[in-house]
Coordinates of C-alpha atoms in Angstrom, one line a residue:
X1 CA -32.0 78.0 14.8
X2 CA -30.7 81.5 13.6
X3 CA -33.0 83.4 16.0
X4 CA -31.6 81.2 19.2
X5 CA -30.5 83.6 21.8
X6 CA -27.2 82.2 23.9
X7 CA -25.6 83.3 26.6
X8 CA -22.6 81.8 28.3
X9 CA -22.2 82.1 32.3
X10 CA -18.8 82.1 33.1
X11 CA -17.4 83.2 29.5
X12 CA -14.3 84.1 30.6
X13 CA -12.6 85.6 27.5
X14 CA -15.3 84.8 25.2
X15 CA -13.7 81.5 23.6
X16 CA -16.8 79.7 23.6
X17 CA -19.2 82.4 23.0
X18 CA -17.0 83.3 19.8
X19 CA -18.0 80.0 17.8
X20 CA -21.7 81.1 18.2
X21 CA -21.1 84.6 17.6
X22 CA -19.0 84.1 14.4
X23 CA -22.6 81.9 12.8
X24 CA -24.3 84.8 13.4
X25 CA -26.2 83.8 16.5
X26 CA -27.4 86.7 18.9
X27 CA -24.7 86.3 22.0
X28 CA -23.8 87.2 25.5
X29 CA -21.3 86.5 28.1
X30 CA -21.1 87.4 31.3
X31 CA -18.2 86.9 34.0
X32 CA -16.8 88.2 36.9
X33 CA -13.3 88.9 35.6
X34 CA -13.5 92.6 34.0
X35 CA -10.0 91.9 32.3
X36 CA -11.3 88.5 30.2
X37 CA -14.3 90.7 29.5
X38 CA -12.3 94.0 27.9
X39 CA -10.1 91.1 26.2
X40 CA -13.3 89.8 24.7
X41 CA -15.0 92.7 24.2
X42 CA -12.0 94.0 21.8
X43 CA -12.5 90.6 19.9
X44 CA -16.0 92.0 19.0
X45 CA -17.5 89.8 21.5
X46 CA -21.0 91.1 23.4
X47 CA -19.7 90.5 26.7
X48 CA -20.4 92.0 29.8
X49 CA -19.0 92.0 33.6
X50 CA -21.9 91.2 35.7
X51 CA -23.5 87.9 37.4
X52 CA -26.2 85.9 36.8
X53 CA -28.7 87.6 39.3
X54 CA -27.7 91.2 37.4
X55 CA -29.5 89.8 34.2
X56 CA -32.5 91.9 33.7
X57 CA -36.1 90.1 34.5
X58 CA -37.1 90.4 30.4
X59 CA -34.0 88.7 29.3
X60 CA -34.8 84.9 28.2
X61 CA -32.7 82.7 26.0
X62 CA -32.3 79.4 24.2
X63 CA -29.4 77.9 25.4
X64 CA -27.4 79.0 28.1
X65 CA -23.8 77.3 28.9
X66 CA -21.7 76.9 32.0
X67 CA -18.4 75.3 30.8
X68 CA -16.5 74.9 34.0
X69 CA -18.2 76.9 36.2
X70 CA -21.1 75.7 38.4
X71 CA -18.4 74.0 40.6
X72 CA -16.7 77.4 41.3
X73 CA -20.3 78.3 42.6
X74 CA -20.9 78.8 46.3
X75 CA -24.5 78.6 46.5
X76 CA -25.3 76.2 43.2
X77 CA -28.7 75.9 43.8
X78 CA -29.6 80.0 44.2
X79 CA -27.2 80.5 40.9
X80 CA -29.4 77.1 39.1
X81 CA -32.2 79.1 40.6
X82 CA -31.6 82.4 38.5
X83 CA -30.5 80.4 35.6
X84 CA -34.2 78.5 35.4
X85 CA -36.0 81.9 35.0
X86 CA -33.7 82.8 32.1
X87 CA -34.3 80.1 29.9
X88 CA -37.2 80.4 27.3
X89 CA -39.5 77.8 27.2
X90 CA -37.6 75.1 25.1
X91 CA -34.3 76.2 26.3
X92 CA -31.7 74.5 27.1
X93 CA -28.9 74.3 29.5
X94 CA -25.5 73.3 28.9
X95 CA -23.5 72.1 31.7
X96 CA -20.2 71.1 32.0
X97 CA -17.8 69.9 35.1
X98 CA -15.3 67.8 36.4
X99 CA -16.1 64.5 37.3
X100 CA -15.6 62.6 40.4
X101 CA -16.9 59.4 38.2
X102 CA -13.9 60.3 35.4
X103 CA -11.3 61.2 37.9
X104 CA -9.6 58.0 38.1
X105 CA -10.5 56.6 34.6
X106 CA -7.9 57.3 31.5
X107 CA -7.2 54.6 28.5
X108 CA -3.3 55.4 30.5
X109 CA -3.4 55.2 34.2
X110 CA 0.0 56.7 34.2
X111 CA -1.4 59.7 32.9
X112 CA -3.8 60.2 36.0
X113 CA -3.4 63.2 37.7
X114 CA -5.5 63.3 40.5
X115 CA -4.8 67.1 41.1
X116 CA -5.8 68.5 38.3
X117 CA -9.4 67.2 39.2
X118 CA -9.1 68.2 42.6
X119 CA -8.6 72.0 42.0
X120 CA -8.6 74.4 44.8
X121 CA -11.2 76.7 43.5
X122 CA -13.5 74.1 43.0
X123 CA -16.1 74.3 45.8
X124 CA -17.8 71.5 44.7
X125 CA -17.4 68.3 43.0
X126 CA -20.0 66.7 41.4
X127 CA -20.6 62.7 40.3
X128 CA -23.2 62.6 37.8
X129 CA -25.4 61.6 40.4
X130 CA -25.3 64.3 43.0
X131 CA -25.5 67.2 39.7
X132 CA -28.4 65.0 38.8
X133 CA -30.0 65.8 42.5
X134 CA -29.2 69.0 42.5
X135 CA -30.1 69.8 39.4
X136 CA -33.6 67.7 39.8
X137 CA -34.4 69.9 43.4
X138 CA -34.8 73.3 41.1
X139 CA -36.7 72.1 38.1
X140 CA -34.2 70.7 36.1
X141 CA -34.2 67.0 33.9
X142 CA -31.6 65.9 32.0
X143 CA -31.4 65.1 28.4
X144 CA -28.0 64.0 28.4
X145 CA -25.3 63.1 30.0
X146 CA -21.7 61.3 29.9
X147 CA -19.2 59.5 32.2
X148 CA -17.3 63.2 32.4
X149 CA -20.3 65.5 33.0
X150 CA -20.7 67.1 29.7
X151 CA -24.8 67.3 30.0
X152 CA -27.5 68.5 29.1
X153 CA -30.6 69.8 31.2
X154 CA -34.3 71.4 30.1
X155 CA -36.9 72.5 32.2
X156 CA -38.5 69.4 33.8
X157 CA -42.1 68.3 31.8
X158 CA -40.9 69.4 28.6
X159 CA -40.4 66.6 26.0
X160 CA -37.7 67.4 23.8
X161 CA -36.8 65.2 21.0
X162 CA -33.0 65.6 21.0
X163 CA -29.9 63.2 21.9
X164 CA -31.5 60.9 24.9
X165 CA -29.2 57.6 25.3
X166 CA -27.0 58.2 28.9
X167 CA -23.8 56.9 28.8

């Protein structure tokens, strides 16, 4: 829809954010790192250094993505929490993270590298069943997800008639 309203949590440089941007969708990213943001922000890109809870109260949007970032979250269910309130009716949420399901499946086992999952900022790690719980205990249901945790969640008792086989 050209009158969606996105905004990515965690947008780093902008990267993401960019491909919506550039179709003329109405953007925002936030993230804690104030040099990504300036790098972004001389791209063209609306971002802005602040975190979730900083949003004002009025701000609602369509679809909001986290790509890569929930798991670098201390307290996922306040951050969820914020998130919820900031998602217009029919919005959506886009979640992606590392998957303890994935971590030892590759078409090449020798290409396994159990340490790249296992990252040191990663506070948690999720299976798609415990981000399933968690995401279930503040209001959310999912509407898709794979074996590597690339999902997506809406506001639970909505109906949406979008992409609903689980992998």
């Amino acid at each position: 829809n050209s009158k969606s309203k996105i905004i990515e949590i965690g947008c780093g440089i902008g990267g993401i954010i960019s491909y919506f941007h550039d179709k003329g969708l109405s953007t925002k990213g936030i993230d804690i790192n104030l040099n990504d943001i300036n790098f972004g922000k001389n791209k063209g890109l609306n971002l802005h250094h602040q975190m979730v809870e900083d949003l004002p109260d009025n701000e609602k949007y369509d679809l909001v993505i986290l790509m890569r970032s929930l798991e670098h979250i201390h307290n996922p269910r306040f951050f969820l929490n914020q998130i919820i309130k900031k998602l217009n009716k029919n919005g959506l949420l886009f979640v992606s993270v590392p998957s303890l399901d994935s971590l030892l499946h590759s078409s090449d086992p020798k290409k396994v590298n159990i340490f790249k999952q296992l990252h040191f900022a990663h506070v948690y790690f999720f299976s798609k069943q415990s981000l399933s719980n968690l995401m279930a205990s503040v209001g959310f249901s999912d509407v898709y997800m794979n074996h590597y945790i690339n999902s997506i969640w809406q506001k639970k008792n909505l109906q949406l008639n979008l992409v609903t086989q689980k992998q």
